[in-house]
Structures are given as C-alpha cells and as structure tokens.
Amino acid sequence: MAMTSQTSYPSMSNHTKERVTMAKVTLENFYSNLIAQHEEREMRQQKLEKVMDQEGLADEEKRIRRSEHARKETEFLRLKRTRLGLEDFESLKVIGRGAFGEVRLVQKKDTGHVYAMKILRKADMLEKEQVGHIRAERDILVEADSLWVVKMFYSFQDKLNLYLIMEFLPGGDMMTLLMKKDTLSEEATQFYIAETVLAIDSIHQLGFIHRDIKPDNLLLDSRGHVKLSDFGLCTGLKRAHRTEFYKNLNHSLPNDLTSQNMNSKRKAETWKRNRRQLAFSTVGTPDYIAPEVFMQNGYNKLCDWWSLGVIMYEMLIGYPPFCSETPQETYRKVMNWRETLVFPPEVPISEKFMLLSLLFCMFCCEEEHRIGASGVEEIKSNPFFEGVDYDHIRERPAAIPINIRSIDDTSNFDEFPDSDILTPTATQVSNQAEADLKNKDWVFINYTYKRFEGLTARGAIPSYMKSGKR
C-alpha cells in the first residue's frame, strides 16, 4: 500500500511578503506605463490631426506640422530619460503650508517657467499611513488633463521628500477670497458654483470621486476662474488608493455632544478665527463632508454635491451651515442635519435667494433624493443657475477680477516664513533612519512623471511677464 506524505511549509515571513509585493507593484507599474505611454502618444497624434483638419491646412502644411510633432515626440523620449531633481528648480517663496508639507513658488532654471512645487515629507506619509492618498493624488493629476483641474507637469522624489510640480495659479484659493470678502453676492455665488459644478463633473466623468470639495481646494487662475486641486482623498482609481481616512473619527468624539447655540454673528467670528488653523492642521474640518462618508456604509459621487451645497451656503451667509466651536460638534450637526440645517433670520433673503434655499436643501438630503442623483444636468438646469452659459463660462470675465502684476505675483497668498523642509534633520540622516527609510521606500515606486507639454515647451518667458522675486 503506497504511503502518502504531506510536506508542511513554513508560512512566509513579513520580509518575504514585502518583497513579493514589491516585485508585483514593480511589474504592474512597468507594463501599465508602457501601455499608458503608447495611448498618450496616439492621443497626441489624433489631436494633431483633428486640429489640422479644423484649420483646413494644405497637404504640404500638414506634412511640415507632422514633422515638427515627430521631432517633439523624439525630444520628449530623450528628455524623459534625463533625471529631474530639486537642483533643476530655484525656490522663490513659500506660498502654502499644511500638516504634511508645504507649497513653494519655484522657477525652472533652464526655461524660466514658474511653477508651484508641492513638497511632502516621506517620513510623515509613512507614519500617518498617507501613502494611498498621495499615490491617488499623483495618479489622478497624471490622468486628468482638463481646464477644470490644476495641471501637473512633473513629479519626482529624493530620500526625504516627494515633489509635485504643478501650474502656478496666482489667483490664490476660494478660502482666502471668502476670508477677505466675508460674503459674496448672489451673482458671484452663481458664477463660482456654476464653474465648480463643471469642475466636479469633469472628475466624475473620469470615474473619480473627489471626497474633499472645500474652498481650500478651489484654486483661481490668473483670470479668476476655478480649478480643482488636492486629490489626496480622491477615490475610484486603483486598489493602492483605498484609504481608511475616516475610520477613527467617531472614536475621537467626546461623550458630551451638547449643542452650543450661537447667533450668526458669533458663528461668523468663530469661523474666521478657527478657519486658517484648521486648514493647516492634520484634523482639518468636517464642515464640508457628507454624512454618508462619515457613516462608512458606502457612498458615491453625490457626496461631492453635498460639499458643493455647503460651500454655496458659506458664500452667501459667511460661514458653513454646521459651523461649531469644535470639529466634534460640527460632526454631530452634520449627522443630524435635518434638525440643525437652518437659515439665520438675521440675513435678508431675496426671492432669488429662496431658490438657493431650495437648491441647498436638495443638495443636503437623502442620497436618492439629492440633486444630481439623476445626473449633472439636473443641477445645471436648476432655476438658481438661470442665464448661465456653461459652454462659454470660462471665456467670460470672472465675477471678481484678479489683479495680477506678473507671472510670479503672490499677493493673493498668505505670508509664510521659510522652513527647513529641504534640509535633513539629525534624525533623518542617521544610519538607522536612512536604512529604515530605504526598506520602506519601495511604496513610492513609479512616482516620477514628466508631462509632454512640460518637457517640450522651450524658450524663456516673455520679458513683460518677468519681475523681481518676492
């Protein structure tokens, strides 16, 4: 009788599992990059042919244009192989600061082009388990090539930091504008909300949910038009982008959630006092987050429309509808919005504003009845947006003009002291810290990116756009 034996294998060690995962990620990125590069090249060629047909060019002119395009493609392949690093940019000024890094105005040394450089500390990303978030942000900025989304030209890394090189939008952000103006007119509100509707829809069409729509993430270009930014919480991409960002929020809530009644004046004062601090903290503000996101029972793109309704309310009232002394109290109000959503009687309400009230309540209701559930056209056709020319809205003057003196004008940004984020600390340069970082550095594989338009745009900026550093 034949004997059968079973061989028992020891379970894989954590080190082996990490190596297997690293190899898998490396292979996936390698082949996905090859496919993406081919698709992007084909799209650029198709775009060229479409433009030439629209311009009605003669055959010889088309041949010359195709030849120039082929030269650019060859140059792009050559430049993609060159190493891009911090030394290729000159830092001009810090224009933003957050919990995990900062944003600087920089100038590329070889072209003179000005960009916004977002710097994220690797150690903080690892410690706070933010890797999925920053991977999602980088990947969506690569894929989203839209007038409504801030454009990323390059991304790279070194031992200490991750770097995103994006277009510099000198108009600042909506949070700064609201803090300067307190409230906006109904006409201005209509303009900015209409543009934000189109911006959010452009993300939804790509299959993404932003999840972090708030005034801080609505940037203004040199003409005052809206562009979406900060996609660190965006979902809908790869498995590597999934996050448990909200899982512990309700655990930090205190037992005493007694509501503190404040009149509209006190709410406005409290909001202005705390808003800037919340923007730069790791806690952030839950004021714009839809209740279904907190509940973790599943949500869809309608959570972005809830956030838009909150912003609309803030533009006209001066503070968001669930504004409170603490984030925990705000959370309570969001979750009980049926009782806590009110319009202050001290604020005069016009007939047109009544339409806004209806619209906002349609934003902030159960998902199946929320405005936008049947598509973006339901929002665009609402009476509040009567007269909006969506097809040409970016061509019209912005509701509030932006005064830009030069290409590197930072007058619409807060003042920040310089920092040592680019300088290694004693801990960071220690052998133990460096070895530990090297072991975990594989999670940032394939972070480097170079956009075609960035590498093939040559020549210095025009003299009338140059100015002294600020």
JSON list of N, CA, C and O in Angstrom, two decimals, residues 110-113 457-461:
[
{"chain": "A", "resi": 110, "resn": "ASP", "atom": "N", "xyz": [16.28, 76.06, -16.47]},
{"chain": "A", "resi": 110, "resn": "ASP", "atom": "CA", "xyz": [16.63, 76.05, -17.89]},
{"chain": "A", "resi": 110, "resn": "ASP", "atom": "C", "xyz": [15.63, 76.77, -18.78]},
{"chain": "A", "resi": 110, "resn": "ASP", "atom": "O", "xyz": [15.97, 77.22, -19.88]},
{"chain": "A", "resi": 111, "resn": "THR", "atom": "N", "xyz": [14.39, 76.91, -18.34]},
{"chain": "A", "resi": 111, "resn": "THR", "atom": "CA", "xyz": [13.37, 77.56, -19.17]},
{"chain": "A", "resi": 111, "resn": "THR", "atom": "C", "xyz": [12.86, 78.87, -18.60]},
{"chain": "A", "resi": 111, "resn": "THR", "atom": "O", "xyz": [12.29, 79.68, -19.32]},
{"chain": "A", "resi": 112, "resn": "GLY", "atom": "N", "xyz": [13.02, 79.07, -17.28]},
{"chain": "A", "resi": 112, "resn": "GLY", "atom": "CA", "xyz": [12.47, 80.27, -16.64]},
{"chain": "A", "resi": 112, "resn": "GLY", "atom": "C", "xyz": [11.01, 80.17, -16.32]},
{"chain": "A", "resi": 112, "resn": "GLY", "atom": "O", "xyz": [10.42, 81.11, -15.78]},
{"chain": "A", "resi": 113, "resn": "HIS", "atom": "N", "xyz": [10.38, 79.02, -16.61]},
{"chain": "A", "resi": 113, "resn": "HIS", "atom": "CA", "xyz": [8.96, 78.86, -16.33]},
{"chain": "A", "resi": 113, "resn": "HIS", "atom": "C", "xyz": [8.72, 78.74, -14.83]},
{"chain": "A", "resi": 113, "resn": "HIS", "atom": "O", "xyz": [9.51, 78.13, -14.10]},
{"chain": "A", "resi": 457, "resn": "ALA", "atom": "N", "xyz": [8.06, 72.27, -24.04]},
{"chain": "A", "resi": 457, "resn": "ALA", "atom": "CA", "xyz": [7.86, 73.73, -24.08]},
{"chain": "A", "resi": 457, "resn": "ALA", "atom": "C", "xyz": [9.20, 74.40, -23.84]},
{"chain": "A", "resi": 457, "resn": "ALA", "atom": "O", "xyz": [9.74, 74.35, -22.73]},
{"chain": "A", "resi": 458, "resn": "ARG", "atom": "N", "xyz": [9.75, 74.99, -24.84]},
{"chain": "A", "resi": 458, "resn": "ARG", "atom": "CA", "xyz": [11.07, 75.58, -24.72]},
{"chain": "A", "resi": 458, "resn": "ARG", "atom": "C", "xyz": [10.97, 77.10, -24.82]},
{"chain": "A", "resi": 458, "resn": "ARG", "atom": "O", "xyz": [9.96, 77.67, -25.19]},
{"chain": "A", "resi": 459, "resn": "GLY", "atom": "N", "xyz": [12.08, 77.76, -24.49]},
{"chain": "A", "resi": 459, "resn": "GLY", "atom": "CA", "xyz": [12.13, 79.22, -24.60]},
{"chain": "A", "resi": 459, "resn": "GLY", "atom": "C", "xyz": [11.82, 79.89, -23.29]},
{"chain": "A", "resi": 459, "resn": "GLY", "atom": "O", "xyz": [11.04, 79.40, -22.48]},
{"chain": "A", "resi": 460, "resn": "ALA", "atom": "N", "xyz": [12.46, 81.03, -23.06]},
{"chain": "A", "resi": 460, "resn": "ALA", "atom": "CA", "xyz": [12.25, 81.78, -21.82]},
{"chain": "A", "resi": 460, "resn": "ALA", "atom": "C", "xyz": [10.91, 82.48, -21.84]},
{"chain": "A", "resi": 460, "resn": "ALA", "atom": "O", "xyz": [10.30, 82.68, -22.89]},
{"chain": "A", "resi": 461, "resn": "ILE", "atom": "N", "xyz": [10.43, 82.85, -20.68]},
{"chain": "A", "resi": 461, "resn": "ILE", "atom": "CA", "xyz": [9.17, 83.57, -20.59]},
{"chain": "A", "resi": 461, "resn": "ILE", "atom": "C", "xyz": [9.34, 84.97, -21.17]},
{"chain": "A", "resi": 461, "resn": "ILE", "atom": "O", "xyz": [10.43, 85.54, -21.13]}
]
